[in-house]
PDB file of C-alpha atoms and ligand atoms in Angstrom:
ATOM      1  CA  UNK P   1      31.125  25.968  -1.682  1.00  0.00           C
ATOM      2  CA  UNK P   2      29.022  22.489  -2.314  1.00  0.00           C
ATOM      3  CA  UNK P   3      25.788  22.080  -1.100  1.00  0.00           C
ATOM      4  CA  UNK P   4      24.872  18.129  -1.016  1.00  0.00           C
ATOM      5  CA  UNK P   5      21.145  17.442  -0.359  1.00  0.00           C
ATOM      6  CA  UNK P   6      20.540  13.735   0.449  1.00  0.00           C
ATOM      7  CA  UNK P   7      16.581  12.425   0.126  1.00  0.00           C
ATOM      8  CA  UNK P   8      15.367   8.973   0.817  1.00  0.00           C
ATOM      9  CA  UNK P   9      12.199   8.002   0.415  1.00  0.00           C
ATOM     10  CA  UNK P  10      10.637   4.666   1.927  1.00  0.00           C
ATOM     11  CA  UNK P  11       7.120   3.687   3.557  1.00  0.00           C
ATOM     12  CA  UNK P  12       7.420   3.462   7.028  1.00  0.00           C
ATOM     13  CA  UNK P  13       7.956   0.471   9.043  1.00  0.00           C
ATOM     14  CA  UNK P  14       4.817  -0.666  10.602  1.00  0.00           C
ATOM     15  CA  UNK P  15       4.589  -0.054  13.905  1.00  0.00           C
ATOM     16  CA  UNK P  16       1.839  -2.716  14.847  1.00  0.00           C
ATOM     17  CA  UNK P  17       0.953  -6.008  13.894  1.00  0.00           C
ATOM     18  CA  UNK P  18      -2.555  -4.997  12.544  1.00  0.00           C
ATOM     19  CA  UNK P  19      -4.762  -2.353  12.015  1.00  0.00           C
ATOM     20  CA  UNK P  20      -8.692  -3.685  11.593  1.00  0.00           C
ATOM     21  CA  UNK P  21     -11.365  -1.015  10.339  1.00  0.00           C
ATOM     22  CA  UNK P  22     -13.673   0.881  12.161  1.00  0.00           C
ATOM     23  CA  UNK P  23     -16.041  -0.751   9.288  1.00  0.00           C
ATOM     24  CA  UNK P  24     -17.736   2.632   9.136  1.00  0.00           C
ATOM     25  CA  UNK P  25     -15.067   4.830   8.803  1.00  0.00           C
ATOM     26  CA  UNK P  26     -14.367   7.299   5.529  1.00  0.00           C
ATOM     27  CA  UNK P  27     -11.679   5.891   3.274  1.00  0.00           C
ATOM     28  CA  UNK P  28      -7.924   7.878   3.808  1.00  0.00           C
ATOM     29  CA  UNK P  29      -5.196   7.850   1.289  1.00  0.00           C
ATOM     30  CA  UNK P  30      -3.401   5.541   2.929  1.00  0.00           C
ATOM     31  CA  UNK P  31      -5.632   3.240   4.940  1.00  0.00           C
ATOM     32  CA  UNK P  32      -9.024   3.446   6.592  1.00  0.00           C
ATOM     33  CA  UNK P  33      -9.468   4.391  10.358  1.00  0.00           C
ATOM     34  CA  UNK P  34      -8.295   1.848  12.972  1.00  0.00           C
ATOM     35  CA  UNK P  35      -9.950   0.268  15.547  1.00  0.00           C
ATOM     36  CA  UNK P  36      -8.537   0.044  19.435  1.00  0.00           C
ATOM     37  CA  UNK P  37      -6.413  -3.869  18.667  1.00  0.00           C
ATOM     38  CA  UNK P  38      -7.557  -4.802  22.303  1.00  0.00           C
ATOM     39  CA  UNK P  39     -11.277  -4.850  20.104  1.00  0.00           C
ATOM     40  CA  UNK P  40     -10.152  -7.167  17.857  1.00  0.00           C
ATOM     41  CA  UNK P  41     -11.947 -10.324  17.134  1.00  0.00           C
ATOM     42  CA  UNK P  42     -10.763 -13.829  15.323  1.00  0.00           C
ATOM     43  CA  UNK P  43     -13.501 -12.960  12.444  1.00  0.00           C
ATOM     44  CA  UNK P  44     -11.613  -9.541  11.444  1.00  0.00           C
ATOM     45  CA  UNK P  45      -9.166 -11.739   9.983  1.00  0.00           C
ATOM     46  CA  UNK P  46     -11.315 -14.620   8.540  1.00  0.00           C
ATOM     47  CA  UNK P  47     -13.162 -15.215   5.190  1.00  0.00           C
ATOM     48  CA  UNK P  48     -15.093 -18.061   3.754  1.00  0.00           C
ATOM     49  CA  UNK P  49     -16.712 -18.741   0.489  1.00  0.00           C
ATOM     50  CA  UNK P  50     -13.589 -18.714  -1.945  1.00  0.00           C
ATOM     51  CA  UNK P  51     -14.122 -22.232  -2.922  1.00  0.00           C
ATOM     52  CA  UNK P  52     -18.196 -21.229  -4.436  1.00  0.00           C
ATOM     53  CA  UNK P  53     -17.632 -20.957  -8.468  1.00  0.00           C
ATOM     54  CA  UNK P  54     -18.979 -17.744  -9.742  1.00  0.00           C
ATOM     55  CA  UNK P  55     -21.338 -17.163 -12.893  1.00  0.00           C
ATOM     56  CA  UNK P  56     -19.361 -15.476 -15.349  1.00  0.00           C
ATOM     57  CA  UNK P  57     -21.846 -15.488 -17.816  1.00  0.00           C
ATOM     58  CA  UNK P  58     -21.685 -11.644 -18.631  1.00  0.00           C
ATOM     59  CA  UNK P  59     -20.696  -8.699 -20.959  1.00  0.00           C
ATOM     60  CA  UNK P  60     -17.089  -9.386 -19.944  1.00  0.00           C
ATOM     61  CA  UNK P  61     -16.925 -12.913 -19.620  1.00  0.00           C
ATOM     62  CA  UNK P  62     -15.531 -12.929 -15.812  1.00  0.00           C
ATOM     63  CA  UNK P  63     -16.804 -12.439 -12.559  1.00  0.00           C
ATOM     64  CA  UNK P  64     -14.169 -11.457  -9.408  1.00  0.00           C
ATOM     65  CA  UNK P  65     -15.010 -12.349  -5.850  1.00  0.00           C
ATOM     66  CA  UNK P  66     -12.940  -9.938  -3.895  1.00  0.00           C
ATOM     67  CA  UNK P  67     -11.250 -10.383  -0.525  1.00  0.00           C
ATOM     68  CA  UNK P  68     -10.433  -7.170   0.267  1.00  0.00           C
ATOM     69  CA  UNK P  69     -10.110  -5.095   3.667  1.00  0.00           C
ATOM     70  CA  UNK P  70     -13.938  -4.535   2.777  1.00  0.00           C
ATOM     71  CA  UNK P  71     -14.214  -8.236   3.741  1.00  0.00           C
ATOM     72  CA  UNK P  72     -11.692  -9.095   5.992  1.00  0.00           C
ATOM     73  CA  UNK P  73     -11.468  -5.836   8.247  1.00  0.00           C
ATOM     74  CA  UNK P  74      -8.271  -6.803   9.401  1.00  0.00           C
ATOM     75  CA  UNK P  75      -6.394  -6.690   6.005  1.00  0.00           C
ATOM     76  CA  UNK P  76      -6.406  -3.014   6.303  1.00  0.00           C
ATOM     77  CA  UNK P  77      -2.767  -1.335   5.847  1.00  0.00           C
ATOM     78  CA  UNK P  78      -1.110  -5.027   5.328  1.00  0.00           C
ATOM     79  CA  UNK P  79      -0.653  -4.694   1.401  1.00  0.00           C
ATOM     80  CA  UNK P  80      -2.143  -8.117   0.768  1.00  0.00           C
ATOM     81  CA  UNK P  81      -6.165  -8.715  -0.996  1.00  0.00           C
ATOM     82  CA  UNK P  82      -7.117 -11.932  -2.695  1.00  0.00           C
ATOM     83  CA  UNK P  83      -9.577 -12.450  -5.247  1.00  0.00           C
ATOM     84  CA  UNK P  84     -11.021 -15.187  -7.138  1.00  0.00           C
ATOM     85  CA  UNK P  85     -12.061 -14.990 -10.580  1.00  0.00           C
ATOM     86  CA  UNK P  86     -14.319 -16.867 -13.173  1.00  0.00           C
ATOM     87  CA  UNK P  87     -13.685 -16.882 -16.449  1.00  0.00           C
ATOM     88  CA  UNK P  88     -16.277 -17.740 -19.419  1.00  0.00           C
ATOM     89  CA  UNK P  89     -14.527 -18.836 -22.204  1.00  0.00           C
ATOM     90  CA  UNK P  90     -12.299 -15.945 -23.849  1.00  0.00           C
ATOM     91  CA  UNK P  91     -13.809 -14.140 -20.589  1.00  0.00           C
ATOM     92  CA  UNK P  92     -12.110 -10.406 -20.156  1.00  0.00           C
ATOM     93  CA  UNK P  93     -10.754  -9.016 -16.568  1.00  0.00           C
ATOM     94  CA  UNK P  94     -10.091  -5.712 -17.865  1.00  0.00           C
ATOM     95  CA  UNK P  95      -7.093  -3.287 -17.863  1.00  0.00           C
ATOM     96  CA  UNK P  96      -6.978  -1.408 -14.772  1.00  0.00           C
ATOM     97  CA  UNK P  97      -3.963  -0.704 -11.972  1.00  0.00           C
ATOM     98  CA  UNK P  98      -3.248  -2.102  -8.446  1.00  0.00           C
ATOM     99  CA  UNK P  99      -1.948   1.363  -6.685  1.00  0.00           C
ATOM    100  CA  UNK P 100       0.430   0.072  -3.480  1.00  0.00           C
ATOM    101  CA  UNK P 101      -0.373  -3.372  -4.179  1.00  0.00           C
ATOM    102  CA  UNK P 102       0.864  -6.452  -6.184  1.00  0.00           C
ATOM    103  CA  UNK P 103      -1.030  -9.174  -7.298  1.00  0.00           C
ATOM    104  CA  UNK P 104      -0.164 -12.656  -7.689  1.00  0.00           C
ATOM    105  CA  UNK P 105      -2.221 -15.455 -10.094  1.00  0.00           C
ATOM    106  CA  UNK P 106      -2.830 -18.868  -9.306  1.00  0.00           C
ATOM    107  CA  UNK P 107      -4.593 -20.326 -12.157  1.00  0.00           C
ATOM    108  CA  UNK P 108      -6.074 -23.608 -11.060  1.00  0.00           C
ATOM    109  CA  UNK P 109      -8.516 -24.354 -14.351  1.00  0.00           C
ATOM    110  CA  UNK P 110      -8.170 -23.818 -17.792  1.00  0.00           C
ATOM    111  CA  UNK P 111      -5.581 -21.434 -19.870  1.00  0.00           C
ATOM    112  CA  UNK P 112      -5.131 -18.277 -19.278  1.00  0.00           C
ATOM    113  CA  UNK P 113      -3.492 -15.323 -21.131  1.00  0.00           C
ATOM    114  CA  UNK P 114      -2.195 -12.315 -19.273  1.00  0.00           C
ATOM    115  CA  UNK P 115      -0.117  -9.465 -18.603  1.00  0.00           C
ATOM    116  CA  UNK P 116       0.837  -6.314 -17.363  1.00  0.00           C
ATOM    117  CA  UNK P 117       2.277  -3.067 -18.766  1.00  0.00           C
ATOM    118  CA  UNK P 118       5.407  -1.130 -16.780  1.00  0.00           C
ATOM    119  CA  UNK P 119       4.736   2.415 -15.436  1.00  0.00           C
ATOM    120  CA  UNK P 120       8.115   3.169 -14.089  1.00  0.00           C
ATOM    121  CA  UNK P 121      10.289   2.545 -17.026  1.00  0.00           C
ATOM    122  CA  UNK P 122       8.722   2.395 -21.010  1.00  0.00           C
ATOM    123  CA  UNK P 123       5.852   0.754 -20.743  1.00  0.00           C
ATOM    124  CA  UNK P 124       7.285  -2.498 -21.426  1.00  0.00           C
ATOM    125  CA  UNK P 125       4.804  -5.281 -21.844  1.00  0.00           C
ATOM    126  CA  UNK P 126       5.099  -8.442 -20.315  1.00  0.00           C
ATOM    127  CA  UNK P 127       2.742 -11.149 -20.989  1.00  0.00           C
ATOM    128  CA  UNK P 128       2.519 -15.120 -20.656  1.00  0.00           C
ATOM    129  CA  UNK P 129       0.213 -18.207 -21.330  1.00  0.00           C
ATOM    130  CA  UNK P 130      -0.666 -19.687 -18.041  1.00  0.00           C
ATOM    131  CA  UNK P 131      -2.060 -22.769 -17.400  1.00  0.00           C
ATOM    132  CA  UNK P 132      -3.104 -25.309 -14.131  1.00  0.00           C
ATOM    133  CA  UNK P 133      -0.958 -24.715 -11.366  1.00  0.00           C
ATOM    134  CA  UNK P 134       1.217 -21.475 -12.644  1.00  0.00           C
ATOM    135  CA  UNK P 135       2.009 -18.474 -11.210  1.00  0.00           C
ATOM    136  CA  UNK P 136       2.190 -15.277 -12.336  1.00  0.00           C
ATOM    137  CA  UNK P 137       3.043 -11.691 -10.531  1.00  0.00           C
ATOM    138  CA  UNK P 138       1.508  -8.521 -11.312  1.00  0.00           C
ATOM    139  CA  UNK P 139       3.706  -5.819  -9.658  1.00  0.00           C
TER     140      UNK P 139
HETATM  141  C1  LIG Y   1     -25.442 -17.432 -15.388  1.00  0.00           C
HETATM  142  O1  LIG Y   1     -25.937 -16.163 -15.765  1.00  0.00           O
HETATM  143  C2  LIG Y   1     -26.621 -16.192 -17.013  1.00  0.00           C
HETATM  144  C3  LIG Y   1     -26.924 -14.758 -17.413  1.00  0.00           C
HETATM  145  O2  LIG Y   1     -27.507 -14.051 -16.335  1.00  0.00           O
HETATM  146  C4  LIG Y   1     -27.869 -17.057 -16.887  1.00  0.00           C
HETATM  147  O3  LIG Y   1     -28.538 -17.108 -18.117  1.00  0.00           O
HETATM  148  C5  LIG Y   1     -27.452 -18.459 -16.490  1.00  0.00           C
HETATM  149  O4  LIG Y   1     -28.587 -19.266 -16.235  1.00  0.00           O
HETATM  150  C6  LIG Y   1     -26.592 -18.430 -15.226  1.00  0.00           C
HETATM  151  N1  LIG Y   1     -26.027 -19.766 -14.986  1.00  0.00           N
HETATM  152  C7  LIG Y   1     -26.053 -20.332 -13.787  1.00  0.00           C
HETATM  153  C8  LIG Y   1     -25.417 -21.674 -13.695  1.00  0.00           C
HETATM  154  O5  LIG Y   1     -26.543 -19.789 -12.818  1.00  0.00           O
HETATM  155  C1  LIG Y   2     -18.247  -3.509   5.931  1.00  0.00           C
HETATM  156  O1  LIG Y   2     -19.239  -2.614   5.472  1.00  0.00           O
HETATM  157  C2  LIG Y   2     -19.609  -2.796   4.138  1.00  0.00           C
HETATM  158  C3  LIG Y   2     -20.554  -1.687   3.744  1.00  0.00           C
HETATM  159  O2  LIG Y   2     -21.587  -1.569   4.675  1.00  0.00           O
HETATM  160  C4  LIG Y   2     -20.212  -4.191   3.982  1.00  0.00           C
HETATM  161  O3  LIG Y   2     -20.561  -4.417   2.645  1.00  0.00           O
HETATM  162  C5  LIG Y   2     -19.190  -5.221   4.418  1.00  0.00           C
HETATM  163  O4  LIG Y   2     -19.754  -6.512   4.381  1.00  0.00           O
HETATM  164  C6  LIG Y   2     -18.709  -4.945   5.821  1.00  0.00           C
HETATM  165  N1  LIG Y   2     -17.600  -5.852   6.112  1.00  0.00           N
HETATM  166  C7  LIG Y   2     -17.570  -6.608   7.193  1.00  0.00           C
HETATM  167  C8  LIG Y   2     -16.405  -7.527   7.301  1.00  0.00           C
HETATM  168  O5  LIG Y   2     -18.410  -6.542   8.072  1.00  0.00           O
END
């Protein structure tokens, strides 16, 4: 006798184009509540201010101006945040991890070093000078 047992794991395929927050709604694992789509508005899926330099004249040396589905509303389930960040010189955006989401770096001033560490395999490092105009990819 052979028993075979088959598993497949995957994330589900969307089954709507958006999903924009009740604003007030409690935080869930995987997403925050939805609102009815017929309610949403051009301005659950807009943003300005990305362009305004930030002091990063601080303990760390850096200063991040998230764009995150607590500013856009409409982000919410779609993978996908942005973020601008300041550096001082030899500024620090410390260690931390991106669950369900990737980041990628667009460095537009200055040299910067970075990096990331594997989780999935042995915590391989991979890191790389960057300067104007590179990209990098956190995974
Ligand atoms: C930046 O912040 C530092 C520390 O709070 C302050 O001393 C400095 O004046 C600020 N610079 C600007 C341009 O606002
Ligand atoms: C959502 O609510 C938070 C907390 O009250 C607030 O900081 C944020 O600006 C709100 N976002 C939008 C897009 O209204």
């Amino acid at each position: 006798m052979a028993l075979v047992s088959l598993v497949s794991a995957f994330d589900l395929s969307p089954v709507q184009d958006f999903c924009v927050v009740i604003n007030n709604s409690a935080v869930f694992m995987n997403g925050k509540v939805c609102n009815d789509p017929k309610l949403a508005i051009v301005n659950d899926f807009f943003f300005s201010g990305l362009l305004t330099p930030q002091n990063a004249s601080n303990l760390v040396g850096s200063k991040v101006t998230p764009v995150n589905v607590i500013q856009i509303l409409g982000l919410n389930t779609l993978g996908i945040s942005l973020a601008r960040i300041n550096f001082s010189p030899y500024g620090l955006n410390a260690p931390h991890t991106h669950p369900r989401a990737t980041a990628v770096i667009v460095v537009l001033e200055g040299t910067l070093y970075v990096g990331f560490v594997t989780s999935n395999t042995d915590n391989r490092l991979f890191t790389k000078v960057l300067y104007p105009g590179d990209v990098f990819v956190f995974p």
